[in-house]
Amino acid sequence: ILRPALVIPVGKLAIEQFVTCSSLGDVIGRRIRIQYAGHDTDLIPLPHPSGASPWPRMEPGKTLLKKAMALVAGHPAISAITG
């Protein structure tokens, strides 16, 4: 029923529901085109925001998180919502 143009999984467990993720550095900061439930969609993974992991606050996580957030902000699905 749902055919999202963008999926934003947050955290490694959620990311792995869609793509193989041996390291957050391999997927964060990238737009990944996937087919899910017979539908093509974009995936922009984000790290989990818990304070337990310093990954988003140190390099390369800090830079990759900024890149991922810019990808989300610039995605057509977000533009369609925000006008």
mmCIF file of N, CA, C and O in Angstrom:
data_model
loop_
_atom_site.group_PDB
_atom_site.id
_atom_site.type_symbol
_atom_site.label_atom_id
_atom_site.label_comp_id
_atom_site.label_asym_id
_atom_site.label_seq_id
_atom_site.Cartn_x
_atom_site.Cartn_y
_atom_site.Cartn_z
ATOM 1 N N ILE A 1 0.830 -1.186 0.000
ATOM 2 C CA ILE A 1 0.000 0.000 0.000
ATOM 3 C C ILE A 1 0.871 1.244 0.000
ATOM 4 O O ILE A 1 0.663 2.143 -0.778
ATOM 5 N N LEU A 2 1.862 1.290 0.898
ATOM 6 C CA LEU A 2 2.764 2.438 0.956
ATOM 7 C C LEU A 2 3.870 2.282 -0.075
ATOM 8 O O LEU A 2 4.433 1.207 -0.239
ATOM 9 N N ARG A 3 4.197 3.356 -0.727
ATOM 10 C CA ARG A 3 5.307 3.383 -1.687
ATOM 11 C C ARG A 3 6.140 4.633 -1.415
ATOM 12 O O ARG A 3 6.079 5.595 -2.171
ATOM 13 N N PRO A 4 6.916 4.613 -0.326
ATOM 14 C CA PRO A 4 7.681 5.808 0.029
ATOM 15 C C PRO A 4 8.786 6.096 -0.985
ATOM 16 O O PRO A 4 9.400 5.183 -1.531
ATOM 17 N N ALA A 5 9.023 7.364 -1.221
ATOM 18 C CA ALA A 5 10.121 7.770 -2.102
ATOM 19 C C ALA A 5 11.436 7.792 -1.340
ATOM 20 O O ALA A 5 12.505 7.751 -1.924
ATOM 21 N N LEU A 6 11.339 7.835 -0.002
ATOM 22 C CA LEU A 6 12.525 7.915 0.852
ATOM 23 C C LEU A 6 12.289 7.140 2.132
ATOM 24 O O LEU A 6 11.259 7.301 2.785
ATOM 25 N N VAL A 7 13.272 6.319 2.492
ATOM 26 C CA VAL A 7 13.270 5.605 3.770
ATOM 27 C C VAL A 7 14.511 6.050 4.520
ATOM 28 O O VAL A 7 15.612 6.084 3.955
ATOM 29 N N ILE A 8 14.338 6.406 5.799
ATOM 30 C CA ILE A 8 15.454 6.870 6.629
ATOM 31 C C ILE A 8 15.585 5.941 7.844
ATOM 32 O O ILE A 8 14.996 6.192 8.890
ATOM 33 N N PRO A 9 16.352 4.859 7.707
ATOM 34 C CA PRO A 9 16.551 3.984 8.859
ATOM 35 C C PRO A 9 17.555 4.613 9.828
ATOM 36 O O PRO A 9 18.558 5.186 9.406
ATOM 37 N N VAL A 10 17.266 4.519 11.117
ATOM 38 C CA VAL A 10 18.114 5.126 12.133
ATOM 39 C C VAL A 10 18.720 4.023 12.994
ATOM 40 O O VAL A 10 18.006 3.303 13.691
ATOM 41 N N GLY A 11 20.027 3.892 12.926
ATOM 42 C CA GLY A 11 20.739 2.882 13.701
ATOM 43 C C GLY A 11 21.047 1.644 12.880
ATOM 44 O O GLY A 11 20.376 1.338 11.891
ATOM 45 N N LYS A 12 22.074 0.945 13.295
ATOM 46 C CA LYS A 12 22.573 -0.200 12.530
ATOM 47 C C LYS A 12 21.533 -1.309 12.390
ATOM 48 O O LYS A 12 21.390 -1.901 11.323
ATOM 49 N N LEU A 13 20.774 -1.576 13.437
ATOM 50 C CA LEU A 13 19.765 -2.623 13.376
ATOM 51 C C LEU A 13 18.713 -2.299 12.312
ATOM 52 O O LEU A 13 18.343 -3.158 11.503
ATOM 53 N N ALA A 14 18.253 -1.057 12.268
ATOM 54 C CA ALA A 14 17.266 -0.642 11.266
ATOM 55 C C ALA A 14 17.873 -0.653 9.864
ATOM 56 O O ALA A 14 17.230 -1.090 8.908
ATOM 57 N N ILE A 15 19.100 -0.181 9.745
ATOM 58 C CA ILE A 15 19.774 -0.145 8.440
ATOM 59 C C ILE A 15 19.883 -1.554 7.859
ATOM 60 O O ILE A 15 19.632 -1.775 6.676
ATOM 61 N N GLU A 16 20.220 -2.516 8.717
ATOM 62 C CA GLU A 16 20.407 -3.891 8.261
ATOM 63 C C GLU A 16 19.114 -4.567 7.822
ATOM 64 O O GLU A 16 19.157 -5.640 7.226
ATOM 65 N N GLN A 17 17.976 -3.959 8.070
ATOM 66 C CA GLN A 17 16.717 -4.482 7.544
ATOM 67 C C GLN A 17 16.632 -4.264 6.030
ATOM 68 O O GLN A 17 15.825 -4.889 5.350
ATOM 69 N N PHE A 18 17.483 -3.358 5.519
ATOM 70 C CA PHE A 18 17.441 -3.001 4.103
ATOM 71 C C PHE A 18 18.725 -3.340 3.344
ATOM 72 O O PHE A 18 18.666 -3.749 2.199
ATOM 73 N N VAL A 19 19.888 -3.120 3.960
ATOM 74 C CA VAL A 19 21.174 -3.355 3.304
ATOM 75 C C VAL A 19 22.159 -3.959 4.293
ATOM 76 O O VAL A 19 22.031 -3.774 5.505
ATOM 77 N N THR A 20 23.157 -4.641 3.766
ATOM 78 C CA THR A 20 24.229 -5.171 4.606
ATOM 79 C C THR A 20 25.065 -4.008 5.116
ATOM 80 O O THR A 20 25.412 -3.108 4.356
ATOM 81 N N CYS A 21 25.375 -4.048 6.402
ATOM 82 C CA CYS A 21 26.104 -2.933 7.013
ATOM 83 C C CYS A 21 27.174 -3.484 7.950
ATOM 84 O O CYS A 21 26.908 -3.719 9.119
ATOM 85 N N SER A 22 28.376 -3.679 7.426
ATOM 86 C CA SER A 22 29.455 -4.166 8.281
ATOM 87 C C SER A 22 30.023 -3.029 9.126
ATOM 88 O O SER A 22 30.560 -3.243 10.199
ATOM 89 N N SER A 23 29.889 -1.801 8.613
ATOM 90 C CA SER A 23 30.393 -0.622 9.315
ATOM 91 C C SER A 23 29.494 0.570 8.989
ATOM 92 O O SER A 23 29.077 0.737 7.837
ATOM 93 N N LEU A 24 29.206 1.408 9.966
ATOM 94 C CA LEU A 24 28.387 2.600 9.712
ATOM 95 C C LEU A 24 29.044 3.496 8.670
ATOM 96 O O LEU A 24 28.368 4.133 7.870
ATOM 97 N N GLY A 25 30.360 3.538 8.661
ATOM 98 C CA GLY A 25 31.084 4.355 7.704
ATOM 99 C C GLY A 25 30.845 3.941 6.251
ATOM 100 O O GLY A 25 31.048 4.731 5.338
ATOM 101 N N ASP A 26 30.390 2.706 6.059
ATOM 102 C CA ASP A 26 30.107 2.224 4.708
ATOM 103 C C ASP A 26 28.778 2.739 4.161
ATOM 104 O O ASP A 26 28.579 2.756 2.955
ATOM 105 N N VAL A 27 27.855 3.137 5.039
ATOM 106 C CA VAL A 27 26.505 3.497 4.571
ATOM 107 C C VAL A 27 26.054 4.910 4.945
ATOM 108 O O VAL A 27 25.240 5.494 4.239
ATOM 109 N N ILE A 28 26.542 5.451 6.050
ATOM 110 C CA ILE A 28 26.122 6.794 6.466
ATOM 111 C C ILE A 28 26.715 7.814 5.498
ATOM 112 O O ILE A 28 27.867 7.723 5.105
ATOM 113 N N GLY A 29 25.916 8.794 5.102
ATOM 114 C CA GLY A 29 26.382 9.820 4.170
ATOM 115 C C GLY A 29 26.183 9.447 2.720
ATOM 116 O O GLY A 29 26.674 10.127 1.827
ATOM 117 N N ARG A 30 25.451 8.371 2.477
ATOM 118 C CA ARG A 30 25.184 7.910 1.109
ATOM 119 C C ARG A 30 23.689 7.796 0.869
ATOM 120 O O ARG A 30 22.936 7.468 1.785
ATOM 121 N N ARG A 31 23.281 8.048 -0.350
ATOM 122 C CA ARG A 31 21.912 7.747 -0.775
ATOM 123 C C ARG A 31 22.004 6.442 -1.537
ATOM 124 O O ARG A 31 22.747 6.329 -2.518
ATOM 125 N N ILE A 32 21.267 5.450 -1.088
ATOM 126 C CA ILE A 32 21.327 4.111 -1.652
ATOM 127 C C ILE A 32 19.978 3.794 -2.287
ATOM 128 O O ILE A 32 18.944 3.885 -1.628
ATOM 129 N N ARG A 33 19.994 3.438 -3.553
ATOM 130 C CA ARG A 33 18.765 3.067 -4.256
ATOM 131 C C ARG A 33 18.516 1.590 -3.985
ATOM 132 O O ARG A 33 19.395 0.740 -4.220
ATOM 133 N N ILE A 34 17.341 1.258 -3.458
ATOM 134 C CA ILE A 34 17.012 -0.132 -3.145
ATOM 135 C C ILE A 34 15.653 -0.484 -3.730
ATOM 136 O O ILE A 34 14.874 0.393 -4.089
ATOM 137 N N GLN A 35 15.416 -1.768 -3.809
ATOM 138 C CA GLN A 35 14.077 -2.249 -4.125
ATOM 139 C C GLN A 35 13.575 -2.957 -2.878
ATOM 140 O O GLN A 35 14.235 -3.858 -2.351
ATOM 141 N N TYR A 36 12.422 -2.513 -2.399
ATOM 142 C CA TYR A 36 11.855 -3.081 -1.183
ATOM 143 C C TYR A 36 10.375 -3.345 -1.430
ATOM 144 O O TYR A 36 9.645 -2.444 -1.853
ATOM 145 N N ALA A 37 9.944 -4.549 -1.205
ATOM 146 C CA ALA A 37 8.554 -4.960 -1.421
ATOM 147 C C ALA A 37 8.111 -4.637 -2.849
ATOM 148 O O ALA A 37 7.001 -4.164 -3.077
ATOM 149 N N GLY A 38 9.022 -4.845 -3.807
ATOM 150 C CA GLY A 38 8.701 -4.633 -5.207
ATOM 151 C C GLY A 38 8.641 -3.189 -5.645
ATOM 152 O O GLY A 38 8.159 -2.870 -6.726
ATOM 153 N N HIS A 39 9.167 -2.297 -4.819
ATOM 154 C CA HIS A 39 9.107 -0.863 -5.101
ATOM 155 C C HIS A 39 10.511 -0.265 -4.983
ATOM 156 O O HIS A 39 11.215 -0.513 -4.011
ATOM 157 N N ASP A 40 10.908 0.543 -5.974
ATOM 158 C CA ASP A 40 12.194 1.237 -5.910
ATOM 159 C C ASP A 40 12.068 2.451 -5.006
ATOM 160 O O ASP A 40 11.093 3.206 -5.097
ATOM 161 N N THR A 41 13.038 2.639 -4.138
ATOM 162 C CA THR A 41 13.035 3.770 -3.207
ATOM 163 C C THR A 41 14.466 4.150 -2.851
ATOM 164 O O THR A 41 15.394 3.374 -3.066
ATOM 165 N N ASP A 42 14.626 5.339 -2.328
ATOM 166 C CA ASP A 42 15.932 5.782 -1.833
ATOM 167 C C ASP A 42 16.025 5.525 -0.341
ATOM 168 O O ASP A 42 15.046 5.674 0.398
ATOM 169 N N LEU A 43 17.218 5.164 0.090
ATOM 170 C CA LEU A 43 17.515 4.904 1.487
ATOM 171 C C LEU A 43 18.628 5.851 1.895
ATOM 172 O O LEU A 43 19.670 5.909 1.228
ATOM 173 N N ILE A 44 18.418 6.624 2.947
ATOM 174 C CA ILE A 44 19.479 7.472 3.495
ATOM 175 C C ILE A 44 19.612 7.110 4.973
ATOM 176 O O ILE A 44 18.825 7.561 5.811
ATOM 177 N N PRO A 45 20.567 6.253 5.302
ATOM 178 C CA PRO A 45 20.733 5.795 6.679
ATOM 179 C C PRO A 45 21.331 6.881 7.588
ATOM 180 O O PRO A 45 22.137 7.707 7.150
ATOM 181 N N LEU A 46 20.914 6.841 8.845
ATOM 182 C CA LEU A 46 21.457 7.729 9.873
ATOM 183 C C LEU A 46 21.938 6.884 11.055
ATOM 184 O O LEU A 46 21.386 5.817 11.324
ATOM 185 N N PRO A 47 22.953 7.369 11.786
ATOM 186 C CA PRO A 47 23.386 6.646 12.984
ATOM 187 C C PRO A 47 22.364 6.836 14.108
ATOM 188 O O PRO A 47 21.592 7.802 14.100
ATOM 189 N N HIS A 48 22.349 5.919 15.049
ATOM 190 C CA HIS A 48 21.447 6.039 16.192
ATOM 191 C C HIS A 48 21.907 7.201 17.063
ATOM 192 O O HIS A 48 23.103 7.362 17.320
ATOM 193 N N PRO A 49 20.975 8.033 17.523
ATOM 194 C CA PRO A 49 21.367 9.224 18.285
ATOM 195 C C PRO A 49 21.649 8.988 19.767
ATOM 196 O O PRO A 49 21.850 9.946 20.510
ATOM 197 N N SER A 50 21.678 7.739 20.219
ATOM 198 C CA SER A 50 21.899 7.498 21.652
ATOM 199 C C SER A 50 23.255 8.033 22.090
ATOM 200 O O SER A 50 24.206 8.078 21.315
ATOM 201 N N GLY A 51 23.343 8.425 23.311
ATOM 202 C CA GLY A 51 24.598 8.931 23.856
ATOM 203 C C GLY A 51 25.611 7.837 24.123
ATOM 204 O O GLY A 51 26.768 8.119 24.452
ATOM 205 N N ALA A 52 25.196 6.576 23.989
ATOM 206 C CA ALA A 52 26.094 5.462 24.290
ATOM 207 C C ALA A 52 27.227 5.341 23.274
ATOM 208 O O ALA A 52 28.311 4.878 23.613
ATOM 209 N N SER A 53 26.979 5.750 22.045
ATOM 210 C CA SER A 53 28.003 5.636 21.013
ATOM 211 C C SER A 53 28.564 7.009 20.663
ATOM 212 O O SER A 53 27.811 7.927 20.333
ATOM 213 N N PRO A 54 29.880 7.154 20.679
ATOM 214 C CA PRO A 54 30.481 8.434 20.295
ATOM 215 C C PRO A 54 30.616 8.600 18.778
ATOM 216 O O PRO A 54 31.040 9.645 18.308
ATOM 217 N N TRP A 55 30.222 7.584 17.999
ATOM 218 C CA TRP A 55 30.433 7.590 16.550
ATOM 219 C C TRP A 55 29.947 8.872 15.871
ATOM 220 O O TRP A 55 30.685 9.456 15.085
ATOM 221 N N PRO A 56 28.727 9.382 16.145
ATOM 222 C CA PRO A 56 28.276 10.592 15.449
ATOM 223 C C PRO A 56 28.996 11.875 15.885
ATOM 224 O O PRO A 56 28.856 12.916 15.265
ATOM 225 N N ARG A 57 29.774 11.791 16.964
ATOM 226 C CA ARG A 57 30.438 12.988 17.497
ATOM 227 C C ARG A 57 31.933 13.034 17.212
ATOM 228 O O ARG A 57 32.620 13.959 17.641
ATOM 229 N N MET A 58 32.449 12.014 16.514
ATOM 230 C CA MET A 58 33.875 11.990 16.169
ATOM 231 C C MET A 58 34.022 11.623 14.700
ATOM 232 O O MET A 58 33.086 11.140 14.078
ATOM 233 N N GLU A 59 35.178 11.891 14.132
ATOM 234 C CA GLU A 59 35.407 11.600 12.710
ATOM 235 C C GLU A 59 35.621 10.108 12.497
ATOM 236 O O GLU A 59 36.214 9.455 13.353
ATOM 237 N N PRO A 60 35.151 9.545 11.402
ATOM 238 C CA PRO A 60 34.485 10.188 10.278
ATOM 239 C C PRO A 60 32.982 10.374 10.467
ATOM 240 O O PRO A 60 32.313 10.952 9.619
ATOM 241 N N GLY A 61 32.456 9.891 11.601
ATOM 242 C CA GLY A 61 31.016 9.948 11.834
ATOM 243 C C GLY A 61 30.426 11.343 11.780
ATOM 244 O O GLY A 61 29.348 11.559 11.230
ATOM 245 N N LYS A 62 31.146 12.304 12.341
ATOM 246 C CA LYS A 62 30.654 13.681 12.372
ATOM 247 C C LYS A 62 30.433 14.227 10.954
ATOM 248 O O LYS A 62 29.381 14.784 10.644
ATOM 249 N N THR A 63 31.417 14.048 10.092
ATOM 250 C CA THR A 63 31.329 14.520 8.709
ATOM 251 C C THR A 63 30.281 13.735 7.927
ATOM 252 O O THR A 63 29.501 14.316 7.160
ATOM 253 N N LEU A 64 30.242 12.417 8.114
ATOM 254 C CA LEU A 64 29.280 11.593 7.387
ATOM 255 C C LEU A 64 27.846 11.892 7.812
ATOM 256 O O LEU A 64 26.929 11.884 6.985
ATOM 257 N N LEU A 65 27.639 12.199 9.091
ATOM 258 C CA LEU A 65 26.306 12.569 9.565
ATOM 259 C C LEU A 65 25.851 13.875 8.916
ATOM 260 O O LEU A 65 24.704 13.989 8.464
ATOM 261 N N LYS A 66 26.740 14.854 8.842
ATOM 262 C CA LYS A 66 26.403 16.122 8.174
ATOM 263 C C LYS A 66 26.039 15.888 6.714
ATOM 264 O O LYS A 66 25.083 16.470 6.195
ATOM 265 N N LYS A 67 26.800 15.036 6.053
ATOM 266 C CA LYS A 67 26.520 14.717 4.654
ATOM 267 C C LYS A 67 25.158 14.036 4.513
ATOM 268 O O LYS A 67 24.376 14.367 3.611
ATOM 269 N N ALA A 68 24.863 13.098 5.402
ATOM 270 C CA ALA A 68 23.582 12.395 5.364
ATOM 271 C C ALA A 68 22.421 13.358 5.592
ATOM 272 O O ALA A 68 21.399 13.280 4.898
ATOM 273 N N MET A 69 22.571 14.269 6.534
ATOM 274 C CA MET A 69 21.500 15.228 6.823
ATOM 275 C C MET A 69 21.276 16.153 5.625
ATOM 276 O O MET A 69 20.135 16.511 5.314
ATOM 277 N N ALA A 70 22.343 16.526 4.928
ATOM 278 C CA ALA A 70 22.211 17.354 3.724
ATOM 279 C C ALA A 70 21.493 16.576 2.622
ATOM 280 O O ALA A 70 20.666 17.147 1.890
ATOM 281 N N LEU A 71 21.779 15.279 2.512
ATOM 282 C CA LEU A 71 21.083 14.448 1.527
ATOM 283 C C LEU A 71 19.592 14.364 1.828
ATOM 284 O O LEU A 71 18.757 14.450 0.924
ATOM 285 N N VAL A 72 19.254 14.194 3.095
ATOM 286 C CA VAL A 72 17.846 14.155 3.495
ATOM 287 C C VAL A 72 17.172 15.486 3.165
ATOM 288 O O VAL A 72 16.113 15.537 2.537
ATOM 289 N N ALA A 73 17.796 16.578 3.566
ATOM 290 C CA ALA A 73 17.221 17.914 3.341
ATOM 291 C C ALA A 73 17.021 18.215 1.860
ATOM 292 O O ALA A 73 16.049 18.879 1.491
ATOM 293 N N GLY A 74 17.902 17.715 1.015
ATOM 294 C CA GLY A 74 17.821 17.996 -0.407
ATOM 295 C C GLY A 74 17.026 16.984 -1.217
ATOM 296 O O GLY A 74 16.885 17.137 -2.429
ATOM 297 N N HIS A 75 16.513 15.960 -0.575
ATOM 298 C CA HIS A 75 15.797 14.913 -1.308
ATOM 299 C C HIS A 75 14.441 15.435 -1.784
ATOM 300 O O HIS A 75 13.752 16.162 -1.076
ATOM 301 N N PRO A 76 14.048 15.060 -3.006
ATOM 302 C CA PRO A 76 12.752 15.511 -3.547
ATOM 303 C C PRO A 76 11.544 15.173 -2.680
ATOM 304 O O PRO A 76 10.573 15.909 -2.639
ATOM 305 N N ALA A 77 11.608 14.060 -1.951
ATOM 306 C CA ALA A 77 10.486 13.695 -1.078
ATOM 307 C C ALA A 77 10.321 14.701 0.043
ATOM 308 O O ALA A 77 9.201 15.015 0.448
ATOM 309 N N ILE A 78 11.423 15.245 0.546
ATOM 310 C CA ILE A 78 11.356 16.251 1.599
ATOM 311 C C ILE A 78 10.876 17.577 1.016
ATOM 312 O O ILE A 78 10.046 18.276 1.602
ATOM 313 N N SER A 79 11.373 17.912 -0.162
ATOM 314 C CA SER A 79 10.939 19.149 -0.838
ATOM 315 C C SER A 79 9.433 19.126 -1.104
ATOM 316 O O SER A 79 8.770 20.157 -1.001
ATOM 317 N N ALA A 80 8.902 17.962 -1.435
ATOM 318 C CA ALA A 80 7.468 17.829 -1.698
ATOM 319 C C ALA A 80 6.637 18.101 -0.439
ATOM 320 O O ALA A 80 5.530 18.627 -0.529
ATOM 321 N N ILE A 81 7.191 17.782 0.713
ATOM 322 C CA ILE A 81 6.488 18.008 1.976
ATOM 323 C C ILE A 81 6.612 19.471 2.417
ATOM 324 O O ILE A 81 5.641 20.081 2.859
ATOM 325 N N THR A 82 7.826 20.009 2.304
ATOM 326 C CA THR A 82 8.089 21.347 2.838
ATOM 327 C C THR A 82 7.764 22.464 1.856
ATOM 328 O O THR A 82 7.730 23.619 2.234
ATOM 329 N N GLY A 83 7.575 22.091 0.593
ATOM 330 C CA GLY A 83 7.222 23.103 -0.419
ATOM 331 C C GLY A 83 8.424 23.795 -0.884
ATOM 332 O O GLY A 83 8.728 24.737 -1.332
#
